[in-house]
PDB file of C-alpha atoms in Angstrom:
ATOM      1  CA  ASN A1419     -81.361 -32.564  51.909  1.00 64.00           C
ATOM      2  CA  ALA A1420     -79.227 -31.132  49.101  1.00 77.00           C
ATOM      3  CA  GLY A1421     -75.852 -31.952  50.706  1.00 95.00           C
ATOM      4  CA  VAL A1422     -73.070 -30.709  48.413  1.00 97.00           C
ATOM      5  CA  THR A1423     -74.128 -28.988  45.206  1.00 97.00           C
ATOM      6  CA  GLN A1424     -71.740 -28.269  42.351  1.00 97.00           C
ATOM      7  CA  THR A1425     -72.383 -26.197  39.276  1.00 96.00           C
ATOM      8  CA  PRO A1426     -72.088 -26.648  36.378  1.00 97.00           C
ATOM      9  CA  LYS A1427     -72.227 -30.385  35.735  1.00 96.00           C
ATOM     10  CA  PHE A1428     -70.580 -30.141  32.332  1.00 97.00           C
ATOM     11  CA  GLN A1429     -68.465 -27.449  30.717  1.00 97.00           C
ATOM     12  CA  VAL A1430     -66.385 -27.076  27.576  1.00 98.00           C
ATOM     13  CA  LEU A1431     -63.802 -24.296  27.501  1.00 97.00           C
ATOM     14  CA  LYS A1432     -61.385 -23.078  24.915  1.00 98.00           C
ATOM     15  CA  THR A1433     -57.730 -22.851  25.872  1.00 98.00           C
ATOM     16  CA  GLY A1434     -57.116 -19.555  27.655  1.00 98.00           C
ATOM     17  CA  GLN A1435     -60.682 -19.007  28.782  1.00 98.00           C
ATOM     18  CA  SER A1436     -61.482 -18.565  32.445  1.00 97.00           C
ATOM     19  CA  MET A1437     -64.274 -19.986  34.538  1.00 97.00           C
ATOM     20  CA  THR A1438     -65.359 -20.541  38.114  1.00 98.00           C
ATOM     21  CA  LEU A1439     -66.707 -23.796  39.465  1.00 98.00           C
ATOM     22  CA  GLN A1440     -69.192 -23.247  42.253  1.00 97.00           C
ATOM     23  CA  CYS A1441     -69.730 -25.435  45.289  1.00 98.00           C
ATOM     24  CA  ALA A1442     -72.151 -25.031  48.174  1.00 97.00           C
ATOM     25  CA  GLN A1443     -72.950 -27.244  51.159  1.00 97.00           C
ATOM     26  CA  ASP A1444     -75.918 -27.034  53.508  1.00 96.00           C
ATOM     27  CA  MET A1445     -74.562 -29.201  56.342  1.00 94.00           C
ATOM     28  CA  ASN A1446     -72.774 -26.427  58.267  1.00 94.00           C
ATOM     29  CA  HIS A1447     -69.449 -28.153  57.711  1.00 92.00           C
ATOM     30  CA  ASN A1448     -66.180 -26.497  58.612  1.00 90.00           C
ATOM     31  CA  SER A1449     -63.944 -27.977  55.922  1.00 91.00           C
ATOM     32  CA  MET A1450     -64.350 -27.972  52.173  1.00 94.00           C
ATOM     33  CA  TYR A1451     -62.208 -29.499  49.434  1.00 95.00           C
ATOM     34  CA  TRP A1452     -61.659 -29.431  45.691  1.00 97.00           C
ATOM     35  CA  TYR A1453     -60.334 -32.527  43.921  1.00 97.00           C
ATOM     36  CA  ARG A1454     -59.682 -33.477  40.353  1.00 97.00           C
ATOM     37  CA  GLN A1455     -59.951 -37.034  39.125  1.00 96.00           C
ATOM     38  CA  ASP A1456     -58.192 -38.335  36.044  1.00 94.00           C
ATOM     39  CA  PRO A1457     -58.063 -41.922  34.757  1.00 87.00           C
ATOM     40  CA  GLY A1458     -55.437 -43.904  36.651  1.00 82.00           C
ATOM     41  CA  MET A1459     -54.588 -40.970  38.935  1.00 84.00           C
ATOM     42  CA  GLY A1460     -57.257 -41.242  41.577  1.00 87.00           C
ATOM     43  CA  LEU A1461     -58.589 -38.231  43.458  1.00 93.00           C
ATOM     44  CA  ARG A1462     -55.976 -35.511  43.772  1.00 94.00           C
ATOM     45  CA  LEU A1463     -56.469 -32.642  46.169  1.00 94.00           C
ATOM     46  CA  ILE A1464     -56.244 -29.205  44.546  1.00 97.00           C
ATOM     47  CA  TYR A1465     -57.079 -26.909  47.461  1.00 96.00           C
ATOM     48  CA  TYR A1466     -58.856 -27.207  50.727  1.00 93.00           C
ATOM     49  CA  SER A1467     -60.308 -24.902  53.339  1.00 93.00           C
ATOM     50  CA  ALA A1468     -60.111 -26.128  56.912  1.00 89.00           C
ATOM     51  CA  SER A1469     -62.453 -23.398  58.091  1.00 89.00           C
ATOM     52  CA  GLU A1470     -64.096 -20.216  56.888  1.00 89.00           C
ATOM     53  CA  GLY A1471     -61.445 -17.668  55.997  1.00 89.00           C
ATOM     54  CA  THR A1472     -58.600 -20.137  55.426  1.00 92.00           C
ATOM     55  CA  THR A1473     -57.400 -21.948  52.332  1.00 96.00           C
ATOM     56  CA  ASP A1474     -54.412 -24.206  51.736  1.00 94.00           C
ATOM     57  CA  LYS A1475     -52.803 -25.815  48.735  1.00 95.00           C
ATOM     58  CA  GLY A1476     -53.157 -29.492  48.108  1.00 93.00           C
ATOM     59  CA  GLU A1477     -51.178 -31.782  45.838  1.00 92.00           C
ATOM     60  CA  VAL A1478     -51.937 -30.074  42.491  1.00 96.00           C
ATOM     61  CA  PRO A1479     -52.724 -26.347  43.008  1.00 97.00           C
ATOM     62  CA  ASN A1480     -50.970 -24.874  39.959  1.00 97.00           C
ATOM     63  CA  GLY A1481     -53.322 -23.133  37.546  1.00 97.00           C
ATOM     64  CA  TYR A1482     -56.128 -22.816  40.106  1.00 98.00           C
ATOM     65  CA  ASN A1483     -57.345 -20.325  42.683  1.00 98.00           C
ATOM     66  CA  VAL A1484     -59.994 -20.736  45.334  1.00 98.00           C
ATOM     67  CA  SER A1485     -62.249 -18.571  47.442  1.00 97.00           C
ATOM     68  CA  ARG A1486     -64.018 -19.571  50.647  1.00 96.00           C
ATOM     69  CA  LEU A1487     -66.766 -17.034  50.251  1.00 88.00           C
ATOM     70  CA  ASN A1488     -68.508 -17.985  53.498  1.00 95.00           C
ATOM     71  CA  LYS A1489     -69.027 -21.156  55.480  1.00 95.00           C
ATOM     72  CA  ARG A1490     -71.337 -22.600  52.813  1.00 97.00           C
ATOM     73  CA  GLU A1491     -69.494 -21.805  49.606  1.00 97.00           C
ATOM     74  CA  PHE A1492     -66.097 -22.699  48.185  1.00 98.00           C
ATOM     75  CA  SER A1493     -65.351 -21.803  44.584  1.00 98.00           C
ATOM     76  CA  LEU A1494     -62.578 -22.953  42.255  1.00 98.00           C
ATOM     77  CA  ARG A1495     -61.323 -20.646  39.515  1.00 98.00           C
ATOM     78  CA  LEU A1496     -59.354 -21.438  36.397  1.00 97.00           C
ATOM     79  CA  GLU A1497     -57.856 -18.157  35.210  1.00 94.00           C
ATOM     80  CA  SER A1498     -56.499 -19.415  31.898  1.00 97.00           C
ATOM     81  CA  ALA A1499     -57.679 -22.916  31.100  1.00 97.00           C
ATOM     82  CA  ALA A1500     -55.271 -25.423  29.562  1.00 98.00           C
ATOM     83  CA  PRO A1501     -55.984 -28.824  27.977  1.00 97.00           C
ATOM     84  CA  SER A1502     -54.138 -30.438  30.925  1.00 97.00           C
ATOM     85  CA  GLN A1503     -56.989 -29.217  33.128  1.00 98.00           C
ATOM     86  CA  THR A1504     -59.471 -31.439  31.349  1.00 98.00           C
ATOM     87  CA  SER A1505     -60.765 -33.571  34.187  1.00 98.00           C
ATOM     88  CA  VAL A1506     -63.668 -34.355  36.467  1.00 98.00           C
ATOM     89  CA  TYR A1507     -63.754 -32.001  39.436  1.00 98.00           C
ATOM     90  CA  PHE A1508     -65.304 -32.916  42.761  1.00 98.00           C
ATOM     91  CA  CYS A1509     -66.109 -30.671  45.673  1.00 98.00           C
ATOM     92  CA  ALA A1510     -66.478 -32.172  49.130  1.00 96.00           C
ATOM     93  CA  SER A1511     -67.194 -31.023  52.665  1.00 94.00           C
ATOM     94  CA  SER A1512     -66.579 -32.430  56.112  1.00 91.00           C
ATOM     95  CA  GLU A1513     -67.265 -31.367  59.675  1.00 85.00           C
ATOM     96  CA  ALA A1514     -63.635 -32.302  60.379  1.00 73.00           C
ATOM     97  CA  LYS A1515     -63.944 -32.154  64.158  1.00 68.00           C
ATOM     98  CA  GLY A1516     -62.958 -35.106  66.282  1.00 64.00           C
ATOM     99  CA  ILE A1517     -64.168 -38.344  64.767  1.00 68.00           C
ATOM    100  CA  ASN A1518     -66.503 -36.556  62.374  1.00 69.00           C
ATOM    101  CA  THR A1519     -64.138 -36.586  59.424  1.00 78.00           C
ATOM    102  CA  GLU A1520     -66.510 -38.224  56.929  1.00 88.00           C
ATOM    103  CA  ALA A1521     -66.568 -36.324  53.646  1.00 92.00           C
ATOM    104  CA  PHE A1522     -69.623 -35.710  51.508  1.00 95.00           C
ATOM    105  CA  PHE A1523     -69.101 -35.226  47.788  1.00 97.00           C
ATOM    106  CA  GLY A1524     -70.902 -33.334  45.096  1.00 97.00           C
ATOM    107  CA  GLN A1525     -71.901 -34.975  41.828  1.00 95.00           C
ATOM    108  CA  GLY A1526     -68.876 -33.656  39.966  1.00 96.00           C
ATOM    109  CA  THR A1527     -68.164 -31.259  37.116  1.00 97.00           C
ATOM    110  CA  ARG A1528     -66.888 -32.732  33.891  1.00 97.00           C
ATOM    111  CA  LEU A1529     -64.635 -30.111  32.301  1.00 98.00           C
ATOM    112  CA  THR A1530     -63.163 -30.339  28.825  1.00 98.00           C
ATOM    113  CA  VAL A1531     -60.608 -27.801  27.627  1.00 98.00           C
ATOM    114  CA  VAL A1532     -60.082 -27.770  23.863  1.00 97.00           C
TER     115      VAL A1532
ATOM    116  CA  SER B1144     -44.094 -36.929  51.989  1.00 78.00           C
ATOM    117  CA  GLN B1145     -47.292 -38.794  52.808  1.00 81.00           C
ATOM    118  CA  LYS B1146     -48.045 -41.723  50.554  1.00 90.00           C
ATOM    119  CA  ILE B1147     -51.137 -43.899  50.266  1.00 94.00           C
ATOM    120  CA  GLU B1148     -51.034 -47.128  48.273  1.00 95.00           C
ATOM    121  CA  GLN B1149     -53.872 -49.360  47.180  1.00 95.00           C
ATOM    122  CA  ASN B1150     -53.817 -52.422  44.923  1.00 86.00           C
ATOM    123  CA  SER B1151     -53.438 -50.929  41.479  1.00 79.00           C
ATOM    124  CA  GLU B1152     -54.731 -53.991  39.697  1.00 87.00           C
ATOM    125  CA  ALA B1153     -58.437 -54.644  39.492  1.00 92.00           C
ATOM    126  CA  LEU B1154     -59.766 -57.389  41.695  1.00 95.00           C
ATOM    127  CA  ASN B1155     -62.061 -59.907  40.006  1.00 96.00           C
ATOM    128  CA  ILE B1156     -63.935 -62.359  42.193  1.00 96.00           C
ATOM    129  CA  GLN B1157     -66.905 -64.678  41.979  1.00 97.00           C
ATOM    130  CA  GLU B1158     -70.202 -63.892  43.610  1.00 97.00           C
ATOM    131  CA  GLY B1159     -70.397 -65.246  47.133  1.00 97.00           C
ATOM    132  CA  LYS B1160     -66.658 -65.060  47.798  1.00 97.00           C
ATOM    133  CA  THR B1161     -64.923 -62.616  50.128  1.00 97.00           C
ATOM    134  CA  ALA B1162     -63.168 -59.661  48.555  1.00 97.00           C
ATOM    135  CA  THR B1163     -60.148 -58.258  50.387  1.00 97.00           C
ATOM    136  CA  LEU B1164     -58.698 -54.864  49.498  1.00 97.00           C
ATOM    137  CA  THR B1165     -55.502 -53.398  50.922  1.00 97.00           C
ATOM    138  CA  CYS B1166     -54.527 -49.867  51.872  1.00 97.00           C
ATOM    139  CA  ASN B1167     -50.965 -49.043  52.942  1.00 97.00           C
ATOM    140  CA  TYR B1168     -49.718 -45.644  54.040  1.00 96.00           C
ATOM    141  CA  THR B1169     -46.338 -44.158  54.864  1.00 93.00           C
ATOM    142  CA  ASN B1170     -44.878 -41.067  56.503  1.00 89.00           C
ATOM    143  CA  TYR B1171     -47.785 -40.176  58.749  1.00 84.00           C
ATOM    144  CA  SER B1172     -49.829 -41.450  61.646  1.00 89.00           C
ATOM    145  CA  PRO B1173     -53.544 -41.087  60.979  1.00 91.00           C
ATOM    146  CA  ALA B1174     -55.984 -41.084  63.851  1.00 89.00           C
ATOM    147  CA  TYR B1175     -58.690 -42.441  61.545  1.00 90.00           C
ATOM    148  CA  LEU B1176     -58.922 -44.397  58.350  1.00 93.00           C
ATOM    149  CA  GLN B1177     -61.910 -44.104  56.083  1.00 94.00           C
ATOM    150  CA  TRP B1178     -63.170 -46.236  53.223  1.00 97.00           C
ATOM    151  CA  TYR B1179     -65.336 -44.953  50.388  1.00 97.00           C
ATOM    152  CA  ARG B1180     -67.110 -46.479  47.430  1.00 98.00           C
ATOM    153  CA  GLN B1181     -67.183 -44.794  44.033  1.00 96.00           C
ATOM    154  CA  ASP B1182     -69.412 -45.787  41.143  1.00 96.00           C
ATOM    155  CA  PRO B1183     -68.635 -44.648  37.575  1.00 92.00           C
ATOM    156  CA  GLY B1184     -69.568 -41.034  36.968  1.00 90.00           C
ATOM    157  CA  ARG B1185     -70.400 -40.336  40.601  1.00 94.00           C
ATOM    158  CA  GLY B1186     -68.693 -38.884  43.644  1.00 95.00           C
ATOM    159  CA  PRO B1187     -67.310 -41.168  46.358  1.00 96.00           C
ATOM    160  CA  VAL B1188     -69.668 -42.266  49.120  1.00 97.00           C
ATOM    161  CA  PHE B1189     -68.498 -42.876  52.683  1.00 95.00           C
ATOM    162  CA  LEU B1190     -68.716 -46.464  53.934  1.00 97.00           C
ATOM    163  CA  LEU B1191     -66.782 -46.921  57.172  1.00 94.00           C
ATOM    164  CA  LEU B1192     -64.398 -45.196  59.539  1.00 93.00           C
ATOM    165  CA  ILE B1193     -62.051 -46.956  61.940  1.00 94.00           C
ATOM    166  CA  ARG B1194     -60.045 -45.270  64.693  1.00 92.00           C
ATOM    167  CA  GLU B1195     -56.378 -45.907  65.399  1.00 91.00           C
ATOM    168  CA  ASN B1196     -57.207 -47.659  68.672  1.00 91.00           C
ATOM    169  CA  GLU B1197     -59.712 -50.010  67.033  1.00 92.00           C
ATOM    170  CA  LYS B1198     -58.429 -53.234  65.538  1.00 87.00           C
ATOM    171  CA  GLU B1199     -61.556 -54.093  63.603  1.00 95.00           C
ATOM    172  CA  LYS B1200     -64.904 -52.621  62.645  1.00 96.00           C
ATOM    173  CA  ARG B1201     -67.921 -54.244  61.003  1.00 96.00           C
ATOM    174  CA  LYS B1202     -70.975 -52.983  59.183  1.00 95.00           C
ATOM    175  CA  GLU B1203     -73.267 -55.565  57.667  1.00 96.00           C
ATOM    176  CA  ARG B1204     -71.123 -57.491  55.134  1.00 97.00           C
ATOM    177  CA  LEU B1205     -68.193 -55.087  55.452  1.00 98.00           C
ATOM    178  CA  LYS B1206     -65.240 -55.490  57.777  1.00 98.00           C
ATOM    179  CA  VAL B1207     -62.271 -53.160  58.145  1.00 98.00           C
ATOM    180  CA  THR B1208     -59.062 -53.727  60.075  1.00 97.00           C
ATOM    181  CA  PHE B1209     -56.458 -51.132  61.013  1.00 95.00           C
ATOM    182  CA  ASP B1210     -52.915 -52.117  61.928  1.00 94.00           C
ATOM    183  CA  THR B1211     -50.952 -49.014  62.957  1.00 93.00           C
ATOM    184  CA  THR B1212     -47.748 -51.029  63.318  1.00 93.00           C
ATOM    185  CA  LEU B1213     -47.886 -52.296  59.747  1.00 95.00           C
ATOM    186  CA  LYS B1214     -49.448 -48.996  58.614  1.00 95.00           C
ATOM    187  CA  GLN B1215     -52.101 -50.948  56.805  1.00 96.00           C
ATOM    188  CA  SER B1216     -55.856 -51.334  56.571  1.00 96.00           C
ATOM    189  CA  LEU B1217     -57.702 -54.274  55.070  1.00 97.00           C
ATOM    190  CA  PHE B1218     -61.241 -53.935  53.729  1.00 98.00           C
ATOM    191  CA  HIS B1219     -63.301 -57.102  53.396  1.00 98.00           C
ATOM    192  CA  ILE B1220     -66.636 -57.646  51.684  1.00 98.00           C
ATOM    193  CA  THR B1221     -68.102 -61.008  52.609  1.00 97.00           C
ATOM    194  CA  ALA B1222     -70.662 -62.867  50.479  1.00 98.00           C
ATOM    195  CA  SER B1223     -69.905 -60.472  47.644  1.00 98.00           C
ATOM    196  CA  GLN B1224     -72.578 -59.585  45.100  1.00 97.00           C
ATOM    197  CA  PRO B1225     -72.396 -58.118  41.586  1.00 97.00           C
ATOM    198  CA  ALA B1226     -73.859 -54.906  43.062  1.00 98.00           C
ATOM    199  CA  ASP B1227     -70.629 -54.563  45.098  1.00 98.00           C
ATOM    200  CA  SER B1228     -68.713 -53.912  41.862  1.00 98.00           C
ATOM    201  CA  ALA B1229     -67.211 -50.440  42.166  1.00 97.00           C
ATOM    202  CA  THR B1230     -63.977 -48.675  42.980  1.00 96.00           C
ATOM    203  CA  TYR B1231     -63.050 -48.533  46.652  1.00 97.00           C
ATOM    204  CA  LEU B1232     -60.939 -45.724  48.052  1.00 97.00           C
ATOM    205  CA  CYS B1233     -59.156 -45.448  51.365  1.00 96.00           C
ATOM    206  CA  ALA B1234     -58.317 -42.226  53.182  1.00 94.00           C
ATOM    207  CA  PRO B1235     -56.073 -42.258  56.245  1.00 92.00           C
ATOM    208  CA  THR B1236     -56.770 -38.970  57.999  1.00 87.00           C
ATOM    209  CA  ASN B1237     -56.485 -36.729  61.006  1.00 80.00           C
ATOM    210  CA  SER B1238     -59.212 -34.307  62.023  1.00 72.00           C
ATOM    211  CA  GLY B1239     -58.684 -30.811  60.688  1.00 69.00           C
ATOM    212  CA  TYR B1240     -56.132 -31.893  58.122  1.00 77.00           C
ATOM    213  CA  ALA B1241     -56.375 -32.272  54.370  1.00 81.00           C
ATOM    214  CA  LEU B1242     -58.286 -35.340  53.269  1.00 85.00           C
ATOM    215  CA  ASN B1243     -56.134 -37.346  50.860  1.00 88.00           C
ATOM    216  CA  PHE B1244     -57.156 -40.536  49.109  1.00 93.00           C
ATOM    217  CA  GLY B1245     -55.460 -43.571  47.666  1.00 94.00           C
ATOM    218  CA  LYS B1246     -55.928 -44.153  43.939  1.00 94.00           C
ATOM    219  CA  GLY B1247     -58.533 -46.796  44.622  1.00 95.00           C
ATOM    220  CA  THR B1248     -58.985 -50.454  43.764  1.00 96.00           C
ATOM    221  CA  SER B1249     -61.547 -51.544  41.204  1.00 96.00           C
ATOM    222  CA  LEU B1250     -63.603 -54.552  42.271  1.00 97.00           C
ATOM    223  CA  LEU B1251     -65.586 -56.638  39.816  1.00 97.00           C
ATOM    224  CA  VAL B1252     -67.888 -59.336  41.173  1.00 98.00           C
ATOM    225  CA  THR B1253     -69.100 -61.764  38.551  1.00 97.00           C
ATOM    226  CA  PRO B1254     -72.160 -64.024  38.890  1.00 94.00           C
TER     227      PRO B1254
END
C-alpha cells in the first residue's frame, strides 16, 4: 500500500518563484493536513481539510494556499516563495471519525528557498 | 488558545531503564490523546491512542496514561533500547478537528 505520497521530495526555489506541493492518499480518508517542520519548532499546522470540499487555516497559513481537489488529493501552493518558507513539509491524512483519528504521514518535502 | 507542552530538553537514559515523557495541554478537552515516533528525516509514525475515559493503555513495552484532571499524559518505554532513540510527539485531539502536535521530546538511549 502506498499510503500518503508527496511530491517532490526535494526542491530548491528562488525567492519569488511559485510552486505546488502535491499530496495524495489511497486510504479513503476524510481529513488531510499540511504541516511544516523547522528545527526547534515542532510540527506546525498550515492548513487542513476536514472533508472533501472544505479547508481551514491552521497555525501558520500566511503565504500558502491549498486545494482539496478530491477526496484523495490535497495540494499546497506557495505563490511567491520567501526564504522564511525554507522548511520540511509533511502531508498527512486521517479517517477522523470516532476513535479513528490516527494520522498517516508522507515522507516529506524538503524545500529550500534561496 | 490551545497549547501543548512537552519536555523541551532531550532525555538521555541508559539501556534497560524506563524512559518517561510528559505531555501537558491547556485550554481544551481532547477526547483522545495520541503518541507518535519520529526518526530523523522521516514523517511521524503513530504508536498509541488513549481515550479520555481510559486511565492507562499498554502496547508491548509502551505504556501511556491520560489524566484529564491534570490535563497530562505520560508516555513510558520500559526496558529501553538504543533503537528507541527518536523524537516522540504527543497530539491531544478530538475527532473531526485539526490535529495539532507538541514540539516533541528527543530521547537518546545509550548502551
